Structures are given as structure tokens and as C-alpha cells.
Short mmCIF file of C-alpha atoms in Angstrom, two decimals:
data_model
loop_
_atom_site.label_atom_id
_atom_site.label_comp_id
_atom_site.label_asym_id
_atom_site.label_seq_id
_atom_site.Cartn_x
_atom_site.Cartn_y
_atom_site.Cartn_z
CA UNK A 14 60.95 33.03 262.22
CA UNK A 15 57.57 33.99 263.75
CA UNK A 16 55.01 31.05 263.23
CA UNK A 17 51.77 33.16 264.61
CA UNK A 18 50.55 33.16 260.92
CA UNK A 19 50.10 29.16 261.39
CA UNK A 20 47.99 29.99 264.81
CA UNK A 21 49.32 26.95 266.49
CA UNK A 22 47.76 25.60 269.62
CA UNK A 23 48.81 22.88 272.24
CA UNK A 24 46.59 20.09 271.41
CA UNK A 25 47.27 20.37 267.40
CA UNK A 26 51.13 20.77 268.17
CA UNK A 27 50.80 17.40 270.18
CA UNK A 28 48.74 15.91 267.68
CA UNK A 29 51.14 16.71 264.71
CA UNK A 30 54.17 15.64 266.78
CA UNK A 31 52.56 12.21 267.60
CA UNK A 32 52.08 11.64 263.87
CA UNK A 33 55.81 12.64 263.25
CA UNK A 34 57.05 10.33 266.32
CA UNK A 35 54.71 7.56 264.45
CA UNK A 36 56.36 7.98 261.01
CA UNK A 37 59.93 8.04 262.66
CA UNK A 38 58.83 5.12 264.65
CA UNK A 39 57.63 3.19 261.26
CA UNK A 40 61.01 4.37 259.60
CA UNK A 41 63.07 3.03 262.50
CA UNK A 42 60.97 -0.14 262.35
CA UNK A 43 61.45 -0.65 258.60
CA UNK A 44 65.15 -0.57 258.93
CA UNK A 45 65.66 -3.08 261.72
CA UNK A 46 62.68 -5.30 260.51
CA UNK A 47 61.57 -5.11 257.04
CA UNK A 48 58.01 -5.21 256.09
CA UNK A 49 56.39 -8.15 254.67
CA UNK A 50 53.21 -7.85 252.46
CA UNK A 51 50.61 -10.05 253.69
CA UNK A 52 47.04 -10.44 253.71
CA UNK A 53 44.73 -10.04 256.67
CA UNK A 54 40.97 -9.14 257.36
CA UNK A 55 41.39 -6.25 254.73
CA UNK A 56 40.32 -6.89 251.25
CA UNK A 57 44.07 -6.31 250.10
CA UNK A 58 47.55 -7.16 250.48
CA UNK A 59 49.15 -4.77 252.83
CA UNK A 60 52.30 -3.56 254.16
CA UNK A 61 52.76 -2.01 257.77
CA UNK A 62 52.62 1.39 256.29
CA UNK A 63 49.41 0.48 254.45
CA UNK A 64 47.79 -0.67 257.71
CA UNK A 65 49.13 2.59 259.62
CA UNK A 66 47.60 4.75 256.66
CA UNK A 67 44.27 3.08 256.75
CA UNK A 68 44.10 2.89 260.71
CA UNK A 69 44.66 6.63 260.53
CA UNK A 70 42.39 7.38 257.97
CA UNK A 71 39.87 4.95 259.41
CA UNK A 72 40.53 7.03 262.90
CA UNK A 73 39.40 10.26 261.23
CA UNK A 74 36.34 8.80 259.78
CA UNK A 75 35.66 7.34 263.59
CA UNK A 76 36.00 11.23 264.99
CA UNK A 77 34.04 12.60 262.15
CA UNK A 78 31.12 9.84 262.51
CA UNK A 79 31.21 10.47 266.40
CA UNK A 80 30.82 14.38 266.05
CA UNK A 81 28.07 13.69 263.53
CA UNK A 82 25.88 11.04 264.91
CA UNK A 83 26.94 10.59 269.04
CA UNK A 84 25.82 13.34 271.49
CA UNK A 85 29.01 12.17 274.07
CA UNK A 86 32.19 13.67 274.58
CA UNK A 87 34.81 13.00 271.97
CA UNK A 88 37.37 11.05 273.81
CA UNK A 89 34.58 8.00 273.49
CA UNK A 90 35.72 8.00 269.76
CA UNK A 91 39.16 8.33 270.54
CA UNK A 92 39.00 4.89 272.51
CA UNK A 93 37.10 3.28 269.41
CA UNK A 94 39.76 4.86 267.00
CA UNK A 95 42.82 3.36 269.33
CA UNK A 96 40.95 -0.19 269.23
CA UNK A 97 40.56 0.37 265.47
CA UNK A 98 44.14 1.34 264.72
CA UNK A 99 45.19 -2.01 267.16
CA UNK A 100 43.12 -4.07 265.30
CA UNK A 101 44.37 -2.98 261.93
CA UNK A 102 47.87 -3.07 262.81
CA UNK A 103 47.64 -6.56 263.98
CA UNK A 104 45.11 -8.37 262.06
CA UNK A 105 44.58 -6.10 259.08
CA UNK B 11 74.67 -11.45 242.39
CA UNK B 12 74.37 -8.92 245.74
CA UNK B 13 72.63 -5.61 245.15
CA UNK B 14 74.68 -2.57 246.23
CA UNK B 15 72.84 -0.16 248.59
CA UNK B 16 73.93 3.10 248.38
CA UNK B 17 71.77 5.20 250.98
CA UNK B 18 73.28 8.72 249.83
CA UNK B 19 70.45 8.50 247.52
CA UNK B 20 68.01 9.40 250.12
CA UNK B 21 69.56 12.78 249.88
CA UNK B 22 68.30 13.12 246.54
CA UNK B 23 65.04 13.01 248.04
CA UNK B 24 65.45 16.14 250.20
CA UNK B 25 64.35 18.81 247.55
CA UNK B 26 61.03 17.01 246.77
CA UNK B 27 60.34 16.70 250.51
CA UNK B 28 61.05 20.59 250.89
CA UNK B 29 58.73 21.42 248.08
CA UNK B 30 55.97 19.22 249.47
CA UNK B 31 56.52 20.49 253.03
CA UNK B 32 55.99 24.24 251.84
CA UNK B 33 53.07 23.55 249.29
CA UNK B 34 51.07 20.89 251.17
CA UNK B 35 52.20 19.77 254.65
CA UNK B 36 52.51 23.39 256.25
CA UNK B 37 49.67 24.54 254.61
CA UNK B 38 47.63 21.40 255.82
CA UNK B 39 48.83 22.11 259.17
CA UNK B 40 47.67 25.50 259.38
CA UNK B 41 44.21 24.77 258.24
CA UNK B 42 43.90 22.14 260.92
CA UNK B 43 44.97 24.72 263.19
CA UNK B 44 42.48 27.09 262.22
CA UNK B 45 39.83 24.48 262.33
CA UNK B 46 39.62 24.56 266.25
CA UNK B 47 39.87 27.87 266.34
CA UNK B 48 37.50 31.02 265.88
CA UNK B 49 40.07 33.16 264.02
CA UNK B 50 39.14 37.11 264.33
CA UNK B 51 42.50 38.51 262.91
CA UNK B 52 46.14 38.21 263.17
CA UNK B 53 47.25 37.29 266.77
CA UNK B 54 43.61 37.31 267.56
CA UNK B 55 41.91 33.86 268.11
CA UNK B 56 40.02 31.88 270.61
CA UNK B 57 40.07 28.09 271.11
CA UNK B 58 36.52 26.51 270.01
CA UNK B 59 37.55 22.86 270.15
CA UNK B 60 35.52 20.87 267.69
CA UNK B 61 32.65 23.35 267.40
CA UNK B 62 33.30 23.86 263.36
CA UNK B 63 33.38 20.31 262.77
CA UNK B 64 30.21 19.91 264.79
CA UNK B 65 28.75 23.01 262.71
CA UNK B 66 30.17 21.93 259.42
CA UNK B 67 28.72 18.40 259.89
CA UNK B 68 25.16 19.43 260.71
CA UNK B 69 25.06 21.95 257.60
CA UNK B 70 22.26 20.83 255.29
CA UNK B 71 23.52 23.09 252.45
CA UNK B 72 26.88 21.08 252.91
CA UNK B 73 25.38 17.77 252.38
CA UNK B 74 23.41 18.83 248.89
CA UNK B 75 26.67 20.10 247.93
CA UNK B 76 28.06 16.96 248.60
CA UNK B 77 25.55 14.67 247.08
CA UNK B 78 25.70 17.28 243.97
CA UNK B 79 29.31 16.73 243.95
CA UNK B 80 29.14 12.76 243.92
CA UNK B 81 26.86 12.77 241.18
CA UNK B 82 28.65 15.33 239.13
CA UNK B 83 31.78 13.11 239.50
CA UNK B 84 30.10 10.06 238.84
CA UNK B 85 28.61 11.30 235.68
CA UNK B 86 32.04 12.67 234.84
CA UNK B 87 33.70 9.43 235.15
CA UNK B 88 30.66 7.26 233.65
CA UNK B 89 30.99 9.34 230.20
CA UNK B 90 34.46 10.51 230.15
CA UNK B 91 36.45 7.23 230.47
CA UNK B 92 34.39 5.06 228.19
CA UNK B 93 34.36 7.82 225.59
CA UNK B 94 38.20 8.73 226.29
CA UNK B 95 38.74 5.03 225.32
CA UNK B 96 36.57 4.67 222.33
CA UNK B 97 38.19 7.75 220.95
CA UNK B 98 41.43 6.34 221.52
CA UNK B 99 40.53 3.17 219.69
CA UNK B 100 39.38 5.09 216.54
CA UNK B 101 42.73 7.11 216.47
CA UNK B 102 45.06 6.43 213.50
CA UNK B 103 48.04 4.42 214.08
CA UNK B 104 50.40 5.88 211.90
CA UNK B 105 50.46 8.33 209.00
CA UNK B 106 50.11 11.99 209.03
CA UNK B 107 47.07 12.18 210.35
CA UNK B 108 48.37 11.07 214.00
CA UNK B 109 49.85 14.50 214.54
CA UNK B 110 46.45 16.23 213.41
CA UNK B 111 44.44 14.30 215.64
CA UNK B 112 46.77 14.86 218.82
CA UNK B 113 46.81 18.47 218.20
CA UNK B 114 43.11 18.91 217.69
CA UNK B 115 42.50 16.73 220.40
CA UNK B 116 45.04 18.61 223.20
CA UNK B 117 43.42 22.24 221.87
CA UNK B 118 40.97 22.05 224.76
CA UNK B 119 43.29 21.24 227.43
CA UNK B 120 45.39 24.14 226.36
CA UNK B 121 42.46 26.90 227.51
CA UNK B 122 42.63 28.56 230.73
CA UNK B 123 39.83 27.01 233.20
CA UNK B 124 38.02 30.75 233.75
CA UNK B 125 38.24 30.91 229.60
CA UNK B 126 36.48 27.74 229.13
CA UNK B 127 33.16 29.09 231.45
CA UNK B 128 33.11 32.32 229.25
CA UNK B 129 33.60 30.14 225.83
CA UNK B 130 30.82 28.22 227.02
CA UNK B 131 28.70 31.43 228.41
CA UNK B 132 28.73 32.56 224.99
CA UNK B 133 28.06 29.33 223.26
CA UNK B 134 24.84 28.48 225.10
CA UNK B 135 23.46 32.00 225.43
CA UNK B 136 19.61 31.62 224.07
CA UNK B 137 19.75 34.99 222.19
CA UNK B 138 23.47 35.07 220.62
CA UNK B 139 24.82 31.62 221.41
CA UNK B 140 25.35 29.05 218.74
CA UNK B 141 24.01 25.92 220.63
CA UNK B 142 21.42 27.79 223.12
CA UNK B 143 20.12 29.58 220.05
CA UNK B 144 19.68 26.71 218.11
CA UNK B 145 18.19 24.56 220.65
CA UNK B 146 15.59 27.53 221.01
CA UNK B 147 14.78 27.56 217.53
CA UNK B 148 14.08 24.08 217.44
CA UNK B 149 11.42 25.10 220.12
CA UNK B 150 13.03 23.01 223.07
CA UNK B 151 13.33 26.13 225.34
CA UNK B 152 17.16 26.00 226.54
CA UNK B 153 18.43 28.51 229.20
CA UNK B 154 20.96 27.52 231.64
CA UNK B 155 20.87 30.77 233.67
CA UNK B 156 17.06 29.61 234.57
CA UNK B 157 16.82 25.89 234.41
CA UNK B 158 18.72 23.54 236.74
CA UNK B 159 18.58 20.79 234.30
CA UNK B 160 19.45 22.85 231.45
CA UNK B 161 22.53 24.27 233.56
CA UNK B 162 23.58 20.44 234.63
CA UNK B 163 23.23 19.82 230.76
CA UNK B 164 25.52 22.60 229.61
CA UNK B 165 28.30 22.07 232.64
CA UNK B 166 28.36 18.10 231.79
CA UNK B 167 29.00 19.26 227.98
CA UNK B 168 31.51 21.48 228.63
CA UNK B 169 33.23 19.31 231.02
CA UNK B 170 33.03 16.12 228.59
CA UNK B 171 34.41 18.42 225.85
CA UNK B 172 37.15 20.08 228.24
CA UNK B 173 38.57 16.68 229.50
CA UNK B 174 37.68 13.61 227.71
CA UNK B 175 40.66 14.56 225.20
CA UNK B 176 42.83 13.97 228.24
CA UNK B 177 41.59 10.43 229.04
CA UNK B 178 41.69 9.79 225.20
CA UNK B 179 45.34 10.82 225.12
CA UNK B 180 46.25 8.72 228.13
CA UNK B 181 44.43 5.86 226.65
CA UNK B 182 46.23 6.56 223.31
CA UNK B 183 49.54 6.21 224.89
CA UNK B 184 48.35 3.02 226.66
CA UNK B 185 47.36 1.38 223.28
CA UNK B 186 50.34 2.31 221.45
CA UNK B 187 52.68 0.62 224.00
CA UNK B 188 51.27 -2.66 223.05
CA UNK B 189 53.59 -5.01 221.01
CA UNK B 190 52.44 -6.05 217.59
CA UNK B 191 53.39 -9.61 218.87
CA UNK B 192 49.95 -9.80 221.15
CA UNK B 193 48.00 -8.58 217.85
CA UNK B 194 49.42 -11.31 215.42
CA UNK B 195 48.86 -14.06 218.27
CA UNK B 196 45.15 -12.74 218.66
CA UNK B 197 44.98 -13.04 214.82
CA UNK B 198 46.14 -16.46 214.60
CA UNK B 199 43.95 -17.70 217.20
CA UNK B 200 41.10 -16.15 215.24
CA UNK B 201 40.23 -13.89 218.46
CA UNK B 202 37.09 -11.24 217.83
CA UNK B 203 37.53 -7.68 217.67
CA UNK B 204 35.92 -7.72 221.26
CA UNK B 205 38.09 -10.26 222.70
CA UNK B 206 41.07 -8.51 221.39
CA UNK B 207 39.89 -5.41 223.41
CA UNK B 208 38.72 -7.32 226.28
CA UNK B 209 41.90 -9.64 227.05
CA UNK B 210 44.80 -7.67 225.43
CA UNK B 211 43.97 -3.64 225.12
CA UNK B 212 41.92 -3.25 228.19
CA UNK B 213 44.22 -5.19 230.64
CA UNK B 214 47.42 -3.22 228.98
CA UNK B 215 45.79 0.08 229.40
CA UNK B 216 45.12 -0.43 233.16
CA UNK B 217 47.95 1.66 234.41
CA UNK B 218 47.06 4.66 231.91
CA UNK B 219 43.26 4.38 232.89
CA UNK B 220 44.23 4.15 236.89
CA UNK B 221 45.82 7.65 236.23
CA UNK B 222 42.94 8.60 234.11
CA UNK B 223 40.37 7.71 236.64
CA UNK B 224 42.36 9.00 239.64
CA UNK B 225 42.96 12.36 237.66
CA UNK B 226 39.34 12.83 236.54
CA UNK B 227 37.77 11.60 239.94
CA UNK B 228 40.02 14.30 241.78
CA UNK B 229 40.00 17.11 239.33
CA UNK B 230 36.05 17.03 238.88
CA UNK B 231 35.69 16.37 242.64
CA UNK B 232 37.54 19.61 243.24
CA UNK B 233 35.93 21.65 240.44
CA UNK B 234 35.50 25.39 241.01
CA UNK B 235 36.57 27.60 238.17
CA UNK B 236 34.37 26.35 235.31
CA UNK B 237 31.12 26.26 237.18
CA UNK B 238 31.80 29.40 238.95
CA UNK B 239 32.11 31.35 235.75
CA UNK B 240 29.27 29.54 233.90
CA UNK B 241 26.43 29.39 236.78
CA UNK B 242 27.94 31.09 239.45
CA UNK B 243 26.42 28.00 241.35
CA UNK B 244 22.94 28.73 240.41
CA UNK B 245 20.17 28.74 239.25
CA UNK B 246 19.55 28.73 242.81
CA UNK B 247 21.93 26.32 244.35
CA UNK B 248 21.53 23.82 241.65
CA UNK B 249 25.35 23.67 240.55
CA UNK B 250 26.61 25.00 243.84
CA UNK B 251 29.32 22.07 244.50
CA UNK B 252 31.56 21.76 247.28
CA UNK B 253 34.63 24.14 246.31
CA UNK B 254 32.01 26.93 245.53
CA UNK B 255 30.19 26.63 248.86
CA UNK B 256 33.72 26.38 250.40
CA UNK B 257 34.80 29.62 248.90
CA UNK B 258 31.51 31.14 249.77
CA UNK B 259 32.23 30.45 253.47
CA UNK B 260 35.78 31.36 253.54
CA UNK B 261 36.03 34.54 251.35
CA UNK B 262 32.39 35.86 251.30
CA UNK B 263 31.68 35.56 254.86
CA UNK B 264 35.15 35.30 255.84
CA UNK B 265 34.78 32.27 258.47
CA UNK B 266 37.75 30.74 258.48
CA UNK B 267 37.24 28.33 261.15
CA UNK B 268 34.17 26.68 259.50
CA UNK B 269 36.13 26.90 256.32
CA UNK B 270 38.96 24.94 257.61
CA UNK B 271 36.70 22.42 259.23
CA UNK B 272 34.91 22.00 255.98
CA UNK B 273 38.38 21.74 254.19
CA UNK B 274 39.57 18.71 256.26
CA UNK B 275 36.26 17.00 255.94
CA UNK B 276 36.60 17.74 251.97
CA UNK B 277 40.39 16.50 252.02
CA UNK B 278 39.48 13.30 253.95
CA UNK B 279 36.79 12.62 251.44
CA UNK B 280 39.41 13.19 248.31
CA UNK B 281 41.86 10.83 250.03
CA UNK B 282 39.55 7.99 250.98
CA UNK B 283 37.92 7.88 247.26
CA UNK B 284 41.17 8.07 245.77
CA UNK B 285 42.56 5.39 247.81
CA UNK B 286 39.91 2.94 247.10
CA UNK B 287 39.93 3.74 243.52
CA UNK B 288 43.90 3.13 243.31
CA UNK B 289 43.50 -0.24 245.12
CA UNK B 290 40.47 -1.31 243.07
CA UNK B 291 42.30 -0.58 239.92
CA UNK B 292 45.57 -2.36 240.90
CA UNK B 293 43.95 -5.19 242.07
CA UNK B 294 41.45 -5.75 239.04
CA UNK B 295 42.72 -8.26 236.61
CA UNK B 296 45.38 -9.98 238.68
CA UNK B 297 42.79 -11.95 240.47
CA UNK B 298 43.00 -10.16 243.63
CA UNK B 299 39.71 -8.01 243.37
#
């Protein structure tokens, strides 16, 4: 089956593989170490999956905000997004 | 008692996963792929990185369409949710009139969306339309094809007429599910009509109102067919909402790359607001928000 119609590129393939691996890792973690709802700095009680979702959504907005406002290479946004993900997953 | 775990139940989820993959995930992946390339035709494409995103984010016409969209969705929620709840509260609880009211309320929901636009074009025409002609005879000068305010008034009326019944039906289902014991207890305590609504009916409707608000926000934020038929985005750009502008770029100009970047930003906005609404509505009334 040709996937040419999907117009794949290497960077987007790596991006989606990363997301898929993240979801697989979360499933594995859940089986070994079930999540417990807790309250961190976010104003709601969250599970591990909730925090991953907030982290990913926030990362998307950080990249968009960077493109809209900052006149610098995009990897700067990626560093900020990684920090945001780490903070949300640990203390969110 | 120990719960029996049967992981074979996961197999039953596979058909849903397949349907979602083909209807949502694969198209979304394709849009992401398109958003970083300049597409000339099948097999002819060039990597452009984030160029389309930068172009779209700096597009003032998109900013205008976005604010218009927020205003439209905000008005829709502000009008339709309270109005729907009020209609549900006024609806009969028993007797032959229940079926009649339900059928009458459901009628606008059964009409195809493009037909709704056509109905309202005719209804509001200044020369032959019942509403347009009547208002003009009153000397108020109404023409939704020329005046942006008239176009917005017509659109809002059409939207409220079309979708408030959905909110009313959902709220009515929520009200019907409240056991009589609550109302009897309130009557014994001498609760006022307002207190019954505030402390019994409204909290018990939280679930259905969550669904109503989410559905109405997402639907109104993605609205296309009705305004496209009624005003075509005009007069000028007065009713050019995000989806109408997106279709102009994707189909009118065949700029697939910018349209894909636009679609991803659009998707992220809907995702963020739906999630916020969901969280707020789930936590309100439980002492969590």
C-alpha cells in the first residue's frame, strides 16, 4: 500500500513515532505502577495521563507562541517546551 | 469481594480504535505532513519547515476571523444555554402535550444545515421575506446582504432557532431524571422556586449541561454551512468565520500547506477550550473550582 498520499517526511514521522512511544510508555507505566490522582500546582486533580496531555498541549502552544512572537530558531521553543513538560509531569 | 479482571474486554475496543484511526488520526497525521511542505500535486512537494505557520500566525485576516469566531461562539453560549434551560423548565412534565412539545422542538434539528441557510435567506429578504419585509415596513431598514449588523442579527437568530432546541431537550432529560423525593423534601422545607432551581435542578443538570455547552461551543466554533449559504462571509468580511476563511484558502486558492497549518492551529484552539470547559464544568459544584 503506497503512503504517498499522506505526504510523509522524516521529521513528521519522527514526531509521530515519539508520540506513539510516549503513549506506549504511559500504558506500560500504568500496568506496572497505576497512577493515583493528585493535586499539584495545576488547579485540578490530575492523573499521569492528564499531566501528559496538559504538557503536550502546552508544548504545542509554546511552539506557536514562539513562532508568532520570537524571532529566533525554533529549537529555543523546544527547550522551553521540554522544561514545561518536566515541570508539569513532576509538579503539576 | 475481589474483582475479576478480564483483559479480553480490551479486544472489544479494537473496532472503535480502527474507526477512530481512519476517521481522525490518519487524516490528522496527513494534515501535519501537509503543513510543513509546499504541495504542488501528487508526488510533487517541497519541505518548507515552519514557513506556513509563520505566515498564518501573521495573517491579520485570520486574526479578525478568530475574534469574530470567539464573539459568535460566546454569544451562542450566552443566549442558547439559559434560553434552553428556561424552555426545559417551562415544558410540561406529563400528559399528551409532552409528545407534541418534543416533536415541535425537534423539528429545527431535523433540517439539513444548508437548507437552514436557504430558509433564512428567504425569510429575511427585504422584498418578499416575512421577517425582512415586516421589519422594513416598520421603517427600520433591514438588509442582511448590505448591513454587517443585520447580517449578524440574522445569523444569531438562525443559530438560536436552529440549536436552542438541542439544549432544551438535553436540559429536559436532565430535569426528568431528578427523583420526586427531592422536590417533596424541598416543599416540606418551604424552599422557594429559586432555591429549588439553584440547589436541586441546576446541580442535577450539571452532566447534561456539560454536554450541551461542549457540543454548542464546538459546533458554533466550527460553523460553516449556515453562514456560507446565508451571507457567504459578507457583507465584506463581516461574517467570515474561521471555517469559511479556511475553505477559501484550501479550496478557493488551493494553498494546501497554509490551509493545513491553519487547520492545526484551529484544532488546537478547539481542543484547548473544550478541555477547559470540560474541567471547569466537572469541578464546579463539587467544591473543587
